[in-house]
PDB file of C-alpha atoms in Angstrom:
ATOM      1  CA  VAL S   1       0.009   0.001   0.003  1.00  0.00           C
ATOM      2  CA  GLY S   2       2.821   2.384   0.879  1.00  0.00           C
ATOM      3  CA  SER S   3       4.464   1.734  -2.486  1.00  0.00           C
ATOM      4  CA  LEU S   4       1.184   2.451  -4.304  1.00  0.00           C
ATOM      5  CA  ILE S   5       0.698   5.746  -2.458  1.00  0.00           C
ATOM      6  CA  GLN S   6       4.267   6.725  -3.224  1.00  0.00           C
ATOM      7  CA  ARG S   7       3.773   6.015  -6.945  1.00  0.00           C
ATOM      8  CA  GLN S   8       0.552   8.058  -6.968  1.00  0.00           C
ATOM      9  CA  ARG S   9       2.343  10.998  -5.342  1.00  0.00           C
ATOM     10  CA  TYR S  10       5.178  10.710  -7.843  1.00  0.00           C
ATOM     11  CA  ARG S  11       2.716  10.640 -10.750  1.00  0.00           C
ATOM     12  CA  ARG S  12       0.874  13.725  -9.474  1.00  0.00           C
ATOM     13  CA  ARG S  13       4.198  15.508  -9.057  1.00  0.00           C
ATOM     14  CA  LEU S  14       5.128  14.678 -12.652  1.00  0.00           C
ATOM     15  CA  GLU S  15       1.765  15.956 -13.850  1.00  0.00           C
ATOM     16  CA  ARG S  16       2.275  19.251 -12.023  1.00  0.00           C
ATOM     17  CA  VAL S  17       5.739  19.622 -13.537  1.00  0.00           C
ATOM     18  CA  GLU S  18       4.400  18.930 -17.038  1.00  0.00           C
ATOM     19  CA  ARG S  19       1.605  21.486 -16.612  1.00  0.00           C
ATOM     20  CA  GLN S  20       4.189  24.028 -15.448  1.00  0.00           C
ATOM     21  CA  ARG S  21       6.373  23.281 -18.480  1.00  0.00           C
ATOM     22  CA  GLU S  22       3.421  23.647 -20.821  1.00  0.00           C
ATOM     23  CA  MET S  23       2.533  26.988 -19.233  1.00  0.00           C
ATOM     24  CA  GLU S  24       6.112  28.193 -19.659  1.00  0.00           C
ATOM     25  CA  ARG S  25       6.171  27.130 -23.312  1.00  0.00           C
ATOM     26  CA  GLU S  26       2.899  28.927 -23.904  1.00  0.00           C
ATOM     27  CA  ARG S  27       4.153  32.120 -22.238  1.00  0.00           C
ATOM     28  CA  ALA S  28       7.292  32.001 -24.368  1.00  0.00           C
ATOM     29  CA  ARG S  29       5.213  31.503 -27.531  1.00  0.00           C
ATOM     30  CA  ILE S  30       2.937  34.453 -26.703  1.00  0.00           C
ATOM     31  CA  ALA S  31       5.929  36.680 -26.070  1.00  0.00           C
ATOM     32  CA  GLN S  32       7.431  35.625 -29.408  1.00  0.00           C
ATOM     33  CA  ASP S  33       4.152  36.252 -31.247  1.00  0.00           C
ATOM     34  CA  LEU S  34       3.769  39.674 -29.715  1.00  0.00           C
ATOM     35  CA  HIS S  35       7.346  40.575 -30.555  1.00  0.00           C
ATOM     36  CA  ASP S  36       7.343  39.267 -34.124  1.00  0.00           C
ATOM     37  CA  ASP S  37       3.866  39.952 -35.443  1.00  0.00           C
ATOM     38  CA  LEU S  38       2.572  42.894 -33.458  1.00  0.00           C
ATOM     39  CA  GLY S  39       5.934  44.600 -33.056  1.00  0.00           C
ATOM     40  CA  THR S  40       6.591  44.514 -36.783  1.00  0.00           C
ATOM     41  CA  SER S  41       3.080  45.725 -37.627  1.00  0.00           C
ATOM     42  CA  LEU S  42       3.256  48.623 -35.178  1.00  0.00           C
ATOM     43  CA  THR S  43       6.616  49.663 -36.602  1.00  0.00           C
ATOM     44  CA  GLN S  44       5.156  49.649 -40.114  1.00  0.00           C
ATOM     45  CA  ILE S  45       2.185  51.729 -38.979  1.00  0.00           C
ATOM     46  CA  SER S  46       4.533  54.272 -37.437  1.00  0.00           C
ATOM     47  CA  LEU S  47       6.574  54.546 -40.644  1.00  0.00           C
ATOM     48  CA  LEU S  48       3.517  54.739 -42.901  1.00  0.00           C
ATOM     49  CA  SER S  49       1.936  57.420 -40.710  1.00  0.00           C
ATOM     50  CA  ALA S  50       5.115  59.497 -40.820  1.00  0.00           C
ATOM     51  CA  LEU S  51       5.214  59.280 -44.614  1.00  0.00           C
ATOM     52  CA  ALA S  52       1.544  60.226 -44.941  1.00  0.00           C
ATOM     53  CA  ASN S  53       2.030  63.304 -42.722  1.00  0.00           C
ATOM     54  CA  ARG S  54       4.988  64.688 -44.627  1.00  0.00           C
ATOM     55  CA  GLU S  55       4.159  68.011 -46.299  1.00  0.00           C
ATOM     56  CA  GLN S  56       5.788  66.985 -49.585  1.00  0.00           C
ATOM     57  CA  THR S  57       3.722  63.791 -49.875  1.00  0.00           C
ATOM     58  CA  PRO S  58       1.148  64.130 -52.697  1.00  0.00           C
ATOM     59  CA  PRO S  59      -2.509  63.832 -51.547  1.00  0.00           C
ATOM     60  CA  VAL S  60      -3.129  60.715 -53.628  1.00  0.00           C
ATOM     61  CA  GLU S  61      -0.077  58.976 -52.178  1.00  0.00           C
ATOM     62  CA  ALA S  62      -0.997  60.093 -48.666  1.00  0.00           C
ATOM     63  CA  LYS S  63      -4.461  58.545 -49.101  1.00  0.00           C
ATOM     64  CA  GLU S  64      -2.893  55.256 -50.151  1.00  0.00           C
ATOM     65  CA  LEU S  65      -0.593  55.341 -47.147  1.00  0.00           C
ATOM     66  CA  VAL S  66      -3.535  55.933 -44.798  1.00  0.00           C
ATOM     67  CA  GLN S  67      -5.277  52.917 -46.348  1.00  0.00           C
ATOM     68  CA  GLN S  68      -2.202  50.806 -45.659  1.00  0.00           C
ATOM     69  CA  VAL S  69      -2.239  51.976 -42.045  1.00  0.00           C
ATOM     70  CA  ARG S  70      -5.882  50.940 -41.772  1.00  0.00           C
ATOM     71  CA  THR S  71      -5.094  47.524 -43.248  1.00  0.00           C
ATOM     72  CA  ARG S  72      -2.201  46.912 -40.857  1.00  0.00           C
ATOM     73  CA  ALA S  73      -4.336  48.029 -37.902  1.00  0.00           C
ATOM     74  CA  ASN S  74      -7.029  45.523 -38.863  1.00  0.00           C
ATOM     75  CA  GLU S  75      -4.391  42.806 -39.070  1.00  0.00           C
ATOM     76  CA  ILE S  76      -3.201  43.667 -35.544  1.00  0.00           C
ATOM     77  CA  VAL S  77      -6.767  43.380 -34.232  1.00  0.00           C
ATOM     78  CA  ALA S  78      -7.083  39.948 -35.883  1.00  0.00           C
ATOM     79  CA  ALA S  79      -3.730  38.812 -34.508  1.00  0.00           C
ATOM     80  CA  LEU S  80      -4.696  39.887 -30.992  1.00  0.00           C
ATOM     81  CA  ASP S  81      -7.994  38.037 -31.297  1.00  0.00           C
ATOM     82  CA  GLU S  82      -6.117  34.863 -32.249  1.00  0.00           C
ATOM     83  CA  ILE S  83      -3.702  35.215 -29.313  1.00  0.00           C
ATOM     84  CA  VAL S  84      -6.480  35.867 -26.790  1.00  0.00           C
ATOM     85  CA  TRP S  85      -8.446  32.877 -28.104  1.00  0.00           C
ATOM     86  CA  ALA S  86      -5.421  30.612 -27.929  1.00  0.00           C
ATOM     87  CA  VAL S  87      -4.581  31.394 -24.284  1.00  0.00           C
ATOM     88  CA  ASN S  88      -8.109  31.564 -22.863  1.00  0.00           C
ATOM     89  CA  PRO S  89      -8.660  28.344 -20.827  1.00  0.00           C
ATOM     90  CA  LYS S  90     -12.406  28.596 -21.548  1.00  0.00           C
ATOM     91  CA  ASN S  91     -11.592  27.577 -25.130  1.00  0.00           C
ATOM     92  CA  ASP S  92      -9.838  24.319 -24.237  1.00  0.00           C
ATOM     93  CA  SER S  93     -12.770  22.157 -25.330  1.00  0.00           C
ATOM     94  CA  LEU S  94     -13.176  20.439 -28.694  1.00  0.00           C
ATOM     95  CA  LEU S  95     -16.475  22.233 -29.282  1.00  0.00           C
ATOM     96  CA  GLU S  96     -14.922  25.683 -28.805  1.00  0.00           C
ATOM     97  CA  LEU S  97     -12.045  24.772 -31.119  1.00  0.00           C
ATOM     98  CA  ILE S  98     -14.307  23.655 -33.958  1.00  0.00           C
ATOM     99  CA  ASN S  99     -16.626  26.655 -33.531  1.00  0.00           C
ATOM    100  CA  TYR S 100     -13.651  29.007 -33.742  1.00  0.00           C
ATOM    101  CA  LEU S 101     -12.210  27.296 -36.822  1.00  0.00           C
ATOM    102  CA  GLY S 102     -15.574  27.561 -38.587  1.00  0.00           C
ATOM    103  CA  TYR S 103     -15.944  31.219 -37.634  1.00  0.00           C
ATOM    104  CA  PHE S 104     -12.388  31.972 -38.738  1.00  0.00           C
ATOM    105  CA  ALA S 105     -12.871  30.284 -42.131  1.00  0.00           C
ATOM    106  CA  GLU S 106     -16.049  32.250 -42.856  1.00  0.00           C
ATOM    107  CA  GLU S 107     -14.388  35.550 -41.902  1.00  0.00           C
ATOM    108  CA  PHE S 108     -11.199  34.671 -43.781  1.00  0.00           C
ATOM    109  CA  PHE S 109     -13.012  34.167 -47.102  1.00  0.00           C
ATOM    110  CA  ARG S 110     -15.707  36.835 -46.623  1.00  0.00           C
ATOM    111  CA  PRO S 111     -13.729  39.594 -48.452  1.00  0.00           C
ATOM    112  CA  THR S 112     -12.866  37.222 -51.301  1.00  0.00           C
ATOM    113  CA  ALA S 113     -14.832  35.803 -54.233  1.00  0.00           C
ATOM    114  CA  LEU S 114     -14.564  32.276 -52.825  1.00  0.00           C
ATOM    115  CA  ARG S 115     -17.673  30.668 -51.387  1.00  0.00           C
ATOM    116  CA  CYS S 116     -16.964  29.002 -48.049  1.00  0.00           C
ATOM    117  CA  ARG S 117     -19.132  26.077 -46.956  1.00  0.00           C
ATOM    118  CA  LEU S 118     -19.035  24.456 -43.514  1.00  0.00           C
ATOM    119  CA  ASP S 119     -19.915  20.827 -42.832  1.00  0.00           C
ATOM    120  CA  ILE S 120     -19.741  20.398 -39.050  1.00  0.00           C
ATOM    121  CA  PRO S 121     -21.635  17.677 -37.145  1.00  0.00           C
ATOM    122  CA  ASP S 122     -24.307  18.704 -34.672  1.00  0.00           C
ATOM    123  CA  PHE S 123     -22.727  16.546 -31.976  1.00  0.00           C
ATOM    124  CA  LEU S 124     -19.057  16.491 -31.004  1.00  0.00           C
ATOM    125  CA  PRO S 125     -17.588  14.334 -28.234  1.00  0.00           C
ATOM    126  CA  ASP S 126     -16.466  15.947 -25.017  1.00  0.00           C
ATOM    127  CA  GLY S 127     -12.764  16.541 -24.907  1.00  0.00           C
ATOM    128  CA  GLN S 128     -10.216  18.922 -23.456  1.00  0.00           C
ATOM    129  CA  LEU S 129      -7.361  20.228 -25.586  1.00  0.00           C
ATOM    130  CA  SER S 130      -4.281  22.039 -24.369  1.00  0.00           C
ATOM    131  CA  ALA S 131      -3.522  25.588 -25.522  1.00  0.00           C
ATOM    132  CA  GLU S 132      -0.460  24.246 -27.341  1.00  0.00           C
ATOM    133  CA  THR S 133      -2.575  21.717 -29.271  1.00  0.00           C
ATOM    134  CA  ARG S 134      -5.136  24.319 -30.247  1.00  0.00           C
ATOM    135  CA  HIS S 135      -2.388  26.747 -31.257  1.00  0.00           C
ATOM    136  CA  HIS S 136      -0.603  24.341 -33.610  1.00  0.00           C
ATOM    137  CA  LEU S 137      -3.819  23.005 -35.119  1.00  0.00           C
ATOM    138  CA  PHE S 138      -5.150  26.486 -35.702  1.00  0.00           C
ATOM    139  CA  LEU S 139      -1.961  27.679 -37.427  1.00  0.00           C
ATOM    140  CA  ALA S 140      -1.911  24.596 -39.666  1.00  0.00           C
ATOM    141  CA  PHE S 141      -5.579  25.199 -40.517  1.00  0.00           C
ATOM    142  CA  LYS S 142      -4.870  28.852 -41.244  1.00  0.00           C
ATOM    143  CA  GLU S 143      -2.018  27.843 -43.542  1.00  0.00           C
ATOM    144  CA  ALA S 144      -4.377  25.550 -45.441  1.00  0.00           C
ATOM    145  CA  LEU S 145      -6.908  28.371 -45.943  1.00  0.00           C
ATOM    146  CA  ASN S 146      -4.139  30.713 -47.048  1.00  0.00           C
ATOM    147  CA  ASN S 147      -3.001  28.194 -49.655  1.00  0.00           C
ATOM    148  CA  VAL S 148      -6.534  27.986 -51.040  1.00  0.00           C
ATOM    149  CA  ALA S 149      -6.850  31.773 -51.246  1.00  0.00           C
ATOM    150  CA  ARG S 150      -3.434  32.356 -52.819  1.00  0.00           C
ATOM    151  CA  HIS S 151      -2.711  29.361 -54.997  1.00  0.00           C
ATOM    152  CA  SER S 152      -5.770  27.231 -55.779  1.00  0.00           C
ATOM    153  CA  GLY S 153      -7.734  29.352 -58.242  1.00  0.00           C
ATOM    154  CA  ALA S 154     -10.844  27.886 -56.617  1.00  0.00           C
ATOM    155  CA  THR S 155     -14.357  29.291 -56.531  1.00  0.00           C
ATOM    156  CA  GLN S 156     -15.455  27.214 -53.522  1.00  0.00           C
ATOM    157  CA  VAL S 157     -13.870  25.783 -50.399  1.00  0.00           C
ATOM    158  CA  CYS S 158     -15.466  23.373 -47.941  1.00  0.00           C
ATOM    159  CA  VAL S 159     -14.369  22.873 -44.340  1.00  0.00           C
ATOM    160  CA  ARG S 160     -15.591  19.499 -43.144  1.00  0.00           C
ATOM    161  CA  VAL S 161     -15.206  18.022 -39.652  1.00  0.00           C
ATOM    162  CA  ALA S 162     -15.565  14.416 -38.476  1.00  0.00           C
ATOM    163  CA  ALA S 163     -14.994  13.012 -34.972  1.00  0.00           C
ATOM    164  CA  ARG S 164     -15.132   9.273 -34.658  1.00  0.00           C
ATOM    165  CA  GLU S 165     -13.191   6.532 -32.897  1.00  0.00           C
ATOM    166  CA  ARG S 166     -11.421   9.083 -30.670  1.00  0.00           C
ATOM    167  CA  THR S 167      -9.956  10.878 -33.672  1.00  0.00           C
ATOM    168  CA  LEU S 168     -10.702  14.362 -34.919  1.00  0.00           C
ATOM    169  CA  THR S 169     -10.422  14.813 -38.674  1.00  0.00           C
ATOM    170  CA  ILE S 170     -10.626  18.177 -40.429  1.00  0.00           C
ATOM    171  CA  PHE S 171     -10.848  18.426 -44.223  1.00  0.00           C
ATOM    172  CA  VAL S 172     -10.165  21.574 -46.234  1.00  0.00           C
ATOM    173  CA  GLU S 173     -11.405  20.876 -49.760  1.00  0.00           C
ATOM    174  CA  ASP S 174     -11.289  23.247 -52.760  1.00  0.00           C
ATOM    175  CA  ASN S 175     -12.419  22.966 -56.368  1.00  0.00           C
ATOM    176  CA  GLY S 176      -9.363  24.719 -57.779  1.00  0.00           C
ATOM    177  CA  HIS S 177      -6.896  23.724 -60.452  1.00  0.00           C
ATOM    178  CA  GLY S 178      -5.028  21.293 -58.196  1.00  0.00           C
ATOM    179  CA  TRP S 179      -1.359  21.147 -57.408  1.00  0.00           C
ATOM    180  CA  ASN S 180       1.559  18.861 -58.167  1.00  0.00           C
ATOM    181  CA  PRO S 181       4.366  18.772 -55.554  1.00  0.00           C
ATOM    182  CA  SER S 182       6.881  18.196 -58.367  1.00  0.00           C
ATOM    183  CA  ASP S 183       5.990  21.380 -60.260  1.00  0.00           C
ATOM    184  CA  GLY S 184       8.646  23.414 -58.457  1.00  0.00           C
ATOM    185  CA  THR S 185       6.316  25.582 -56.375  1.00  0.00           C
ATOM    186  CA  GLN S 186       8.701  25.874 -53.445  1.00  0.00           C
ATOM    187  CA  ARG S 187       6.608  28.249 -51.340  1.00  0.00           C
ATOM    188  CA  ARG S 188       3.573  25.981 -51.397  1.00  0.00           C
ATOM    189  CA  GLY S 189       5.820  23.024 -50.583  1.00  0.00           C
ATOM    190  CA  ASN S 190       7.170  24.843 -47.536  1.00  0.00           C
ATOM    191  CA  GLY S 191       3.608  25.539 -46.365  1.00  0.00           C
ATOM    192  CA  LEU S 192       2.708  21.870 -46.581  1.00  0.00           C
ATOM    193  CA  ALA S 193       5.859  20.921 -44.676  1.00  0.00           C
ATOM    194  CA  ASN S 194       4.961  23.439 -41.956  1.00  0.00           C
ATOM    195  CA  MET S 195       1.472  21.964 -41.616  1.00  0.00           C
ATOM    196  CA  ARG S 196       2.891  18.435 -41.315  1.00  0.00           C
ATOM    197  CA  GLN S 197       5.419  19.544 -38.708  1.00  0.00           C
ATOM    198  CA  ARG S 198       2.810  21.334 -36.592  1.00  0.00           C
ATOM    199  CA  LEU S 199       0.507  18.302 -36.533  1.00  0.00           C
ATOM    200  CA  GLU S 200       3.389  15.985 -35.652  1.00  0.00           C
ATOM    201  CA  GLN S 201       4.243  18.207 -32.673  1.00  0.00           C
ATOM    202  CA  ILE S 202       0.814  17.541 -31.171  1.00  0.00           C
ATOM    203  CA  GLY S 203       0.690  13.833 -32.026  1.00  0.00           C
ATOM    204  CA  GLY S 204      -1.340  14.147 -35.198  1.00  0.00           C
ATOM    205  CA  ARG S 205      -0.653  14.073 -38.927  1.00  0.00           C
ATOM    206  CA  ALA S 206      -1.392  16.157 -42.000  1.00  0.00           C
ATOM    207  CA  GLU S 207      -2.127  14.704 -45.431  1.00  0.00           C
ATOM    208  CA  TRP S 208      -3.047  16.161 -48.810  1.00  0.00           C
ATOM    209  CA  GLN S 209      -4.366  14.922 -52.128  1.00  0.00           C
ATOM    210  CA  SER S 210      -4.415  17.016 -55.271  1.00  0.00           C
ATOM    211  CA  VAL S 211      -5.396  16.213 -58.858  1.00  0.00           C
ATOM    212  CA  ALA S 212      -4.838  18.613 -61.725  1.00  0.00           C
ATOM    213  CA  GLY S 213      -8.142  20.243 -62.615  1.00  0.00           C
ATOM    214  CA  GLN S 214      -9.987  18.630 -59.697  1.00  0.00           C
ATOM    215  CA  GLY S 215      -8.861  20.603 -56.657  1.00  0.00           C
ATOM    216  CA  THR S 216      -7.018  19.790 -53.465  1.00  0.00           C
ATOM    217  CA  VAL S 217      -7.972  18.192 -50.149  1.00  0.00           C
ATOM    218  CA  VAL S 218      -5.862  18.869 -47.042  1.00  0.00           C
ATOM    219  CA  THR S 219      -6.648  16.600 -44.097  1.00  0.00           C
ATOM    220  CA  PHE S 220      -5.685  16.966 -40.453  1.00  0.00           C
ATOM    221  CA  HIS S 221      -5.927  13.970 -38.103  1.00  0.00           C
ATOM    222  CA  LEU S 222      -5.698  14.510 -34.351  1.00  0.00           C
ATOM    223  CA  PRO S 223      -6.163  11.832 -31.657  1.00  0.00           C
ATOM    224  CA  LEU S 224      -8.553  12.833 -28.894  1.00  0.00           C
TER     225      LEU S 224
END
């Protein structure tokens, strides 16, 4: 009995240490995001504002600079929203994750000509996800949407979710011109490698299928 109690204490101690490590990693990630993304954007806004306010700047050019400031400001607001969502413990459930991904996809494609369709089941199993898991899955998902918007030539994209046998599967399907990894598109290839790496870091995997003229399907698998 004494040995069992000792093992239980040791296991609880290990769990506390792991939670502390996860919290430290998350704090470091937030600090890096704030420094890289928001710091760069604020610097750009400062420079653009200074150019727009110069007396020798033509009115037409000043108007364009002000528009760029507005665009960068909107990007900062979006980046802050993503950071707040990622660190809020209220969003650690599977339901909150899927709801946010669906909302983000609709907002992401709203200014574009692409039609975004969501196929999300009415019932999702209960499950808690760490902030690190949500962060990596979200960034991989965002990369997939960005690839559709920039490279696919699609008119429609569908985000489909399935949760069965303790596995979450997310599909991002487009009806674009397809893509061949051997066609020399290095930037797209890097994006796919980033998605695969992010899913591997949280114990999942990323896959993709693409046929010329028939679109592309990116699939994320995550054990629950």
